Tab-separated table of C-alpha atoms and ligand atoms in Angstrom:
chain	number	residue	atom	x	y	z
V	1	MET	CA	107.472	121.018	123.918
V	2	MET	CA	106.282	118.503	121.346
V	3	ARG	CA	102.531	118.037	121.190
V	4	ARG	CA	100.965	114.840	120.016
V	5	PHE	CA	98.206	115.479	117.524
V	6	ILE	CA	97.157	111.955	116.792
V	7	ALA	CA	93.387	111.786	116.669
V	8	PRO	CA	91.898	109.951	119.657
V	9	ARG	CA	89.855	107.728	117.343
V	10	ASN	CA	91.269	104.468	116.024
V	11	THR	CA	92.899	103.687	119.372
V	12	ASP	CA	91.399	100.200	119.562
V	13	ILE	CA	92.276	97.625	116.953
V	14	SER	CA	89.203	96.021	115.457
V	15	LEU	CA	89.988	93.347	112.901
V	16	ARG	CA	87.711	91.843	110.294
V	17	SER	CA	87.724	88.077	110.570
V	18	PRO	CA	88.819	86.214	107.453
V	19	TYR	CA	87.036	83.050	106.290
V	20	GLY	CA	84.296	83.489	108.902
V	21	VAL	CA	86.608	82.435	111.749
V	22	GLN	CA	86.386	84.005	115.196
V	23	LEU	CA	89.590	85.963	115.908
V	24	PRO	CA	90.946	86.175	119.476
V	25	ALA	CA	90.997	89.632	121.116
V	26	VAL	CA	94.053	91.857	120.642
V	27	GLU	CA	95.892	92.556	123.914
V	28	THR	CA	98.561	95.148	124.725
V	29	VAL	CA	101.787	93.804	126.260
V	30	TRP	CA	104.242	96.380	127.650
V	31	PHE	CA	107.967	95.764	128.015
V	32	THR	CA	111.155	97.779	128.402
V	33	ALA	CA	113.833	98.330	125.758
V	34	LYS	CA	117.449	97.802	126.761
V	35	ASP	CA	117.932	101.515	127.486
V	36	GLY	CA	114.761	101.818	129.564
V	37	PHE	CA	112.390	103.132	126.828
V	38	GLU	CA	108.848	101.781	127.340
V	39	LEU	CA	107.560	99.863	124.309
V	40	ASN	CA	104.647	97.544	123.698
V	41	PHE	CA	103.185	94.877	121.471
V	42	LYS	CA	99.702	94.559	120.108
V	43	HIS	CA	99.383	90.814	120.517
V	44	LEU	CA	96.963	88.739	118.452
V	45	PRO	CA	97.109	85.043	119.440
V	46	PRO	CA	96.512	82.337	116.834
V	47	VAL	CA	92.933	81.264	116.176
V	48	PRO	CA	92.253	78.361	118.581
V	49	GLY	CA	92.407	74.939	116.949
V	50	THR	CA	94.890	75.946	114.235
V	51	THR	CA	98.285	74.273	113.777
V	52	ASP	CA	100.929	76.049	115.889
V	53	MET	CA	103.036	78.060	113.409
V	54	GLY	CA	105.033	79.875	116.097
V	55	PRO	CA	105.485	83.579	116.808
V	56	VAL	CA	105.878	86.271	114.164
V	57	MET	CA	106.815	89.883	114.909
V	58	LEU	CA	105.454	92.676	112.697
V	59	VAL	CA	107.436	95.935	112.541
V	60	HIS	CA	105.870	99.186	111.296
V	61	GLY	CA	107.597	102.165	109.660
V	62	ALA	CA	108.339	105.603	111.152
V	63	GLY	CA	105.725	108.081	112.380
V	64	VAL	CA	102.983	105.467	112.509
V	65	ARG	CA	102.156	102.631	114.937
V	66	ALA	CA	101.203	98.973	115.243
V	67	ASN	CA	97.625	99.852	114.280
V	68	LEU	CA	98.783	100.696	110.749
V	69	PHE	CA	98.743	96.987	109.898
V	70	CYS	CA	95.071	96.928	110.915
V	71	PRO	CA	92.695	99.021	108.772
V	72	PRO	CA	89.224	98.207	110.116
V	73	ASP	CA	87.342	97.416	106.903
V	74	ILE	CA	89.656	95.119	104.962
V	75	ILE	CA	91.089	91.674	105.640
V	76	THR	CA	94.487	92.395	107.186
V	77	LEU	CA	97.792	90.564	107.394
V	78	PRO	CA	97.570	90.105	111.203
V	79	ALA	CA	94.097	88.556	110.858
V	80	MET	CA	95.233	86.192	108.111
V	81	LEU	CA	98.354	85.216	110.065
V	82	SER	CA	96.287	84.447	113.162
V	83	ALA	CA	93.844	82.388	111.096
V	84	ALA	CA	96.827	80.495	109.639
V	85	GLY	CA	98.059	79.556	113.145
V	86	PHE	CA	100.669	82.266	113.770
V	87	ASP	CA	101.065	84.001	117.119
V	88	VAL	CA	101.173	87.650	115.995
V	89	TRP	CA	103.179	90.280	117.877
V	90	ILE	CA	102.877	93.748	116.306
V	91	LEU	CA	105.650	95.843	117.797
V	92	ASN	CA	105.300	99.484	118.762
V	93	TRP	CA	109.017	100.339	118.586
V	94	ARG	CA	110.224	103.797	119.591
V	95	SER	CA	109.119	105.386	116.323
V	96	SER	CA	105.497	104.610	117.218
V	97	ILE	CA	103.190	107.615	117.539
V	98	ASP	CA	101.563	105.815	120.494
V	99	LEU	CA	104.787	106.220	122.508
V	100	GLU	CA	106.668	109.221	123.885
V	101	PRO	CA	108.234	111.261	121.069
V	102	SER	CA	112.025	111.020	121.000
V	103	GLU	CA	114.789	112.078	118.635
V	104	TYR	CA	115.860	108.548	117.851
V	105	THR	CA	118.020	107.055	115.116
V	106	LEU	CA	117.935	103.613	113.499
V	107	ASP	CA	120.810	102.696	115.826
V	108	HIS	CA	118.666	103.212	118.948
V	109	ALA	CA	116.067	100.763	117.708
V	110	ALA	CA	118.670	98.305	116.373
V	111	VAL	CA	120.572	98.111	119.643
V	112	PHE	CA	117.877	98.686	122.264
V	113	ASP	CA	114.412	97.857	120.838
V	114	PHE	CA	114.533	94.748	118.660
V	115	PRO	CA	116.827	92.584	120.848
V	116	ALA	CA	114.563	93.281	123.843
V	117	ALA	CA	111.419	92.667	121.766
V	118	VAL	CA	112.633	89.287	120.538
V	119	VAL	CA	113.675	88.195	124.036
V	120	LYS	CA	110.264	89.245	125.388
V	121	ILE	CA	108.380	87.240	122.749
V	122	LEU	CA	110.534	84.150	123.358
V	123	GLU	CA	110.046	84.489	127.098
V	124	LEU	CA	106.241	84.750	126.803
V	125	THR	CA	105.810	82.061	124.135
V	126	LYS	CA	108.496	79.681	125.479
V	127	LYS	CA	109.764	79.282	121.902
V	128	LYS	CA	113.370	79.337	120.736
V	129	THR	CA	112.980	81.145	117.405
V	130	ILE	CA	110.724	83.704	115.759
V	131	LYS	CA	110.020	85.108	112.300
V	132	ALA	CA	109.450	88.706	111.290
V	133	VAL	CA	107.696	90.960	108.778
V	134	VAL	CA	109.337	94.387	108.625
V	135	HIS	CA	108.474	97.565	106.746
V	136	CYS	CA	110.190	100.800	105.653
V	137	GLN	CA	112.205	102.535	108.414
V	138	GLY	CA	111.267	99.604	110.640
V	139	SER	CA	112.960	97.399	108.055
V	140	HIS	CA	116.031	99.675	108.055
V	141	ALA	CA	116.356	99.530	111.846
V	142	PHE	CA	115.600	95.803	111.976
V	143	THR	CA	118.090	95.081	109.164
V	144	MET	CA	120.737	97.078	111.028
V	145	SER	CA	120.036	95.011	114.132
V	146	ILE	CA	119.977	91.569	112.518
V	147	ALA	CA	123.007	92.280	110.271
V	148	SER	CA	124.903	93.313	113.414
V	149	GLY	CA	124.298	89.864	114.871
V	150	LEU	CA	121.920	91.146	117.548
V	151	LEU	CA	118.944	88.917	116.598
V	152	PRO	CA	120.242	85.337	116.354
V	153	GLU	CA	116.820	83.890	117.233
V	154	VAL	CA	115.154	85.284	114.081
V	155	THR	CA	115.093	82.595	111.370
V	156	ARG	CA	113.004	84.077	108.577
V	157	VAL	CA	112.245	87.648	107.522
V	158	VAL	CA	109.926	89.234	104.973
V	159	ALA	CA	111.079	92.829	104.361
V	160	ASN	CA	108.979	95.329	102.431
V	161	SER	CA	110.062	98.336	100.358
V	162	THR	CA	113.636	98.860	101.622
V	163	ALA	CA	116.279	97.051	103.661
V	164	MET	CA	120.091	97.293	103.490
V	165	THR	CA	120.453	99.445	100.367
V	166	PRO	CA	117.914	102.316	100.301
V	167	LYS	CA	117.487	104.237	97.079
V	168	VAL	CA	114.905	106.902	96.198
V	169	ARG	CA	113.817	108.541	92.978
V	170	ASN	CA	115.887	111.446	91.700
V	171	ALA	CA	113.230	114.038	92.571
V	172	ALA	CA	113.134	112.810	96.178
V	173	ALA	CA	116.934	112.666	96.340
V	174	ILE	CA	117.013	116.349	95.367
V	175	LYS	CA	114.135	117.328	97.646
V	176	LEU	CA	115.431	115.705	100.864
V	177	PRO	CA	118.620	117.815	101.313
V	178	ILE	CA	116.666	120.976	100.446
V	179	ALA	CA	113.967	120.115	102.982
V	180	MET	CA	116.633	119.370	105.601
V	181	ALA	CA	118.431	122.664	104.956
V	182	THR	CA	115.205	124.686	105.253
V	183	LEU	CA	112.286	123.089	107.117
V	184	GLY	CA	114.647	120.726	108.966
V	185	LYS	CA	116.401	123.720	110.528
V	186	MET	CA	113.148	125.137	111.903
V	187	THR	CA	111.803	122.094	113.690
V	188	ASP	CA	112.859	118.856	115.388
V	189	TYR	CA	109.858	116.915	114.017
V	190	PHE	CA	107.843	116.615	110.830
V	191	ASP	CA	104.202	115.701	111.343
V	192	PRO	CA	101.485	114.913	108.750
V	193	GLN	CA	98.924	115.973	111.376
V	194	TYR	CA	99.918	119.565	110.519
V	195	GLY	CA	97.407	119.148	107.706
V	196	LEU	CA	94.701	119.177	110.391
V	197	TYR	CA	96.288	121.539	112.890
V	198	ALA	CA	99.467	123.559	112.343
V	199	PRO	CA	100.707	124.872	115.715
V	200	SER	CA	103.899	126.720	114.677
V	201	PHE	CA	105.389	128.841	111.900
V	202	SER	CA	107.242	125.866	110.354
V	203	ALA	CA	104.078	123.743	110.528
V	204	LYS	CA	102.051	126.498	108.818
V	205	LEU	CA	104.772	126.864	106.178
V	206	MET	CA	104.681	123.136	105.517
V	207	ASP	CA	100.878	123.185	105.308
V	208	PHE	CA	101.110	126.048	102.795
V	209	LEU	CA	103.641	124.123	100.664
V	210	VAL	CA	101.389	121.045	100.692
V	211	ASP	CA	98.362	123.171	99.803
V	212	VAL	CA	99.994	124.656	96.726
V	213	THR	CA	101.607	121.424	95.483
V	214	HIS	CA	99.153	118.621	96.316
V	215	HIS	CA	95.689	118.465	94.749
V	216	GLU	CA	95.293	114.701	94.381
V	217	CYS	CA	92.666	114.228	97.128
V	218	ARG	CA	90.904	115.996	100.000
V	219	ASN	CA	92.580	114.125	102.839
V	220	ALA	CA	95.063	116.582	104.392
V	221	VAL	CA	96.996	113.843	106.209
V	222	CYS	CA	97.272	111.762	103.030
V	223	LYS	CA	98.671	114.799	101.203
V	224	HIS	CA	101.037	115.749	104.039
V	225	SER	CA	102.372	112.184	104.256
V	226	SER	CA	103.013	112.339	100.502
V	227	PHE	CA	104.960	115.555	101.032
V	228	VAL	CA	106.979	114.235	103.996
V	229	TYR	CA	107.873	110.832	102.536
V	230	GLY	CA	109.104	111.646	99.049
V	231	VAL	CA	107.660	112.908	95.806
V	232	GLY	CA	104.380	111.473	94.585
V	233	PHE	CA	100.678	112.297	94.245
V	234	PRO	CA	100.207	110.333	96.441
V	235	THR	CA	103.609	108.939	97.459
V	236	LEU	CA	102.870	106.012	99.766
V	237	TRP	CA	100.126	104.250	97.804
V	238	SER	CA	97.976	104.480	94.728
V	239	HIS	CA	94.531	105.826	95.547
V	240	HIS	CA	92.807	103.122	93.493
V	241	ASN	CA	94.373	100.475	95.770
V	242	LEU	CA	92.756	101.902	98.924
V	243	ASP	CA	89.084	101.507	99.640
V	244	PRO	CA	87.465	104.836	100.696
V	245	SER	CA	87.166	103.893	104.367
V	246	THR	CA	90.877	103.024	104.590
V	247	HIS	CA	91.717	106.344	102.898
V	248	ASP	CA	89.633	108.146	105.566
V	249	TRP	CA	91.077	106.050	108.377
V	250	ILE	CA	94.726	106.901	107.633
V	251	GLU	CA	93.993	110.460	108.784
V	252	GLY	CA	94.462	109.242	112.342
V	253	GLU	CA	97.489	107.039	111.664
V	254	PHE	CA	100.323	109.375	110.616
V	255	ALA	CA	102.057	111.753	113.023
V	256	HIS	CA	105.436	112.935	114.293
V	257	VAL	CA	108.788	111.802	112.901
V	258	PRO	CA	112.033	113.301	114.225
V	259	VAL	CA	114.325	115.171	111.857
V	260	SER	CA	117.158	113.018	113.316
V	261	LEU	CA	115.788	110.052	111.359
V	262	PHE	CA	115.665	112.003	108.080
V	263	ARG	CA	119.242	113.159	108.716
V	264	GLN	CA	120.369	109.530	108.997
V	265	THR	CA	118.294	108.513	105.970
V	266	ARG	CA	120.058	111.160	103.914
V	267	ALA	CA	123.443	109.738	105.022
V	268	CYS	CA	122.314	106.201	104.079
V	269	LEU	CA	121.134	107.345	100.639
V	270	LYS	CA	124.474	109.067	100.061
V	271	GLU	CA	126.428	105.905	100.944
V	272	GLY	CA	124.022	103.555	99.153
V	273	HIS	CA	123.599	101.381	102.246
V	274	LEU	CA	122.656	101.676	105.911
V	275	VAL	CA	125.144	103.662	107.986
V	276	PRO	CA	125.121	104.035	111.764
V	277	ALA	CA	124.465	107.476	113.224
V	278	MET	CA	125.685	106.710	116.735
V	279	ASP	CA	128.875	105.186	118.036
V	280	TYR	CA	127.444	102.006	119.510
V	281	SER	CA	129.989	99.199	119.719
V	282	GLU	CA	127.200	96.684	118.949
V	283	ILE	CA	126.973	97.901	115.321
V	284	PRO	CA	129.918	96.958	113.056
V	285	THR	CA	131.662	99.875	111.390
V	286	GLN	CA	131.642	97.848	108.146
V	287	LEU	CA	127.849	97.425	108.167
V	288	GLY	CA	126.577	97.264	104.603
V	289	ARG	CA	129.981	96.140	103.330
V	290	GLU	CA	130.729	93.067	105.434
V	291	ALA	CA	128.645	89.859	105.507
V	292	PRO	CA	125.438	90.234	107.552
V	293	ARG	CA	125.845	88.459	110.898
V	294	THR	CA	122.706	86.309	110.614
V	295	ASP	CA	121.610	82.913	109.314
V	296	ALA	CA	118.031	84.094	108.687
V	297	VAL	CA	116.409	83.570	105.290
V	298	PHE	CA	115.054	86.788	103.788
V	299	THR	CA	112.365	87.485	101.225
V	300	PHE	CA	112.584	91.036	99.889
V	301	ILE	CA	109.327	92.429	98.500
V	302	THR	CA	108.288	95.729	96.995
V	303	GLY	CA	105.651	97.293	94.777
V	304	GLY	CA	106.572	97.932	91.153
V	305	ASP	CA	105.069	101.445	91.483
V	306	ASN	CA	106.883	102.205	94.747
V	307	ARG	CA	107.378	105.990	94.877
V	308	THR	CA	109.013	106.045	98.313
V	309	PHE	CA	111.938	103.669	97.792
V	310	ARG	CA	112.740	102.524	94.251
V	311	PRO	CA	112.126	98.827	93.496
V	312	ILE	CA	115.791	98.490	92.548
V	313	ALA	CA	116.619	99.276	96.196
V	314	MET	CA	115.093	95.938	97.225
V	315	ARG	CA	116.650	94.131	94.293
V	316	ASN	CA	120.040	95.412	95.480
V	317	SER	CA	119.376	94.271	99.066
V	318	TRP	CA	118.463	90.834	97.718
V	319	LYS	CA	121.707	90.728	95.740
V	320	PHE	CA	123.697	91.920	98.749
V	321	PHE	CA	122.369	89.156	101.006
V	322	ASN	CA	122.810	86.461	98.349
V	323	ARG	CA	126.355	87.637	97.615
V	324	HIS	CA	127.153	86.903	101.253
V	325	SER	CA	125.218	83.584	101.303
V	326	PRO	CA	126.988	81.293	98.825
V	327	VAL	CA	125.122	78.132	97.761
V	328	PRO	CA	126.369	75.102	95.781
V	329	LEU	CA	126.566	75.578	92.017
V	330	GLY	CA	123.124	75.133	90.441
V	331	ALA	CA	121.247	75.499	93.754
V	332	PRO	CA	118.625	78.274	94.051
V	333	PRO	CA	119.728	81.431	95.902
V	334	LYS	CA	119.153	81.410	99.655
V	335	HIS	CA	117.136	84.632	99.716
V	336	GLY	CA	114.064	85.510	97.681
V	337	PHE	CA	112.722	88.595	95.925
V	338	LYS	CA	109.326	89.513	94.526
V	339	GLU	CA	108.065	92.710	92.945
V	340	TYR	CA	104.297	93.333	92.844
V	341	PRO	CA	103.111	95.221	89.739
V	342	GLY	CA	100.507	97.881	90.471
V	343	TYR	CA	101.495	98.180	94.128
V	344	GLY	CA	103.490	100.926	95.808
V	345	HIS	CA	105.040	101.349	99.237
V	346	LEU	CA	102.346	100.882	101.847
V	347	ASP	CA	99.394	99.565	99.849
V	348	MET	CA	101.271	96.260	100.079
V	349	PHE	CA	99.652	96.132	103.560
V	350	LEU	CA	96.741	98.610	103.244
V	351	GLY	CA	95.512	97.675	99.792
V	352	GLN	CA	91.958	96.420	99.454
V	353	TYR	CA	93.159	93.430	97.408
V	354	ALA	CA	96.381	92.720	99.346
V	355	GLU	CA	94.599	89.777	101.010
V	356	ILE	CA	94.582	88.139	97.577
V	357	ASP	CA	97.707	89.572	95.921
V	358	VAL	CA	100.260	89.818	98.760
V	359	PHE	CA	99.360	88.168	102.083
V	360	PRO	CA	99.154	84.538	100.847
V	361	ASP	CA	102.778	84.853	99.640
V	362	ILE	CA	103.917	86.243	103.002
V	363	ILE	CA	102.159	83.429	104.853
V	364	ARG	CA	103.687	80.839	102.554
V	365	TRP	CA	107.221	82.186	103.055
V	366	LEU	CA	106.774	82.409	106.818
V	367	SER	CA	105.469	78.824	106.837
V	368	GLU	CA	108.711	77.462	105.401
V	369	ASP	CA	111.286	76.238	107.916
B	1	ZN	ZN1	94.658	110.703	99.442
């Protein structure tokens, strides 16, 4: 039986208001995925009186939750989007640590979660289209869904860190198969909360390995997440980009991830592009080779110091989408790309200066038609 170790603190989202504006309250909206899985949104309406910019869906990575976009002591992307007039829907898809643990794959989310999420937002907002900001494994699953033609109502996407063509550093590429062949055989889930409480032999073994290899800080969950998600000290951010309270806060934000997802990630890395793990007829067998079945405009972003997925991974996704989106000679490419020097994987959203360095770009791209 899988236990959930997520700390009970941090359950409410409390956002700092940007520019002195009064933010609306965040509400939880439950809905059902197409296979019956119960999901929800953390919904932040636009600040009253702002120009209606329409709905935007935010999609978190694996083993975290909607709250991860919302560190309490910095100005966050959801707060800035709301202040700019966007109706913000932060999705807890089935990888969320707030939901029942399950041994999902990207395919499950692509086929069952995102199509239902988009329909729910359109139904509640009475709009015809939406935009999206997607991150990490959430970006993988979302990209699989939209490239399969399952999200025709999404017109604009900002994807962070990885999308159609994942690529990791050599050390991580060597480590992943070894971890799968050893630790992955002993457990169905990895969990950075093992740094706080290790309930089994495999959890204790992992805690021991982290203890002997990671000395970069005193936050056990920070160190465990570095161990689980690649090779870096730390892996997911640079410490100097996080203010101390955000570094403390992440202790309650990382928990269980099924080995099934790492198995599929390994297959994707081997192929050089996303590959389905299930046999769902909704996902084309030529995914990653054929033209993506979407008219949406993408902006691919990543940190220049990204130690989870290499920056070239996003550059390759950008090239892939542009290759399949021909424009007249001399016209700019349809899809955009930007690399942020000094940023990594997740400090693009958690960084203390992201409100200045990153979020204004995202808002500008989402504001374009
Ligand atoms: Zn740390």
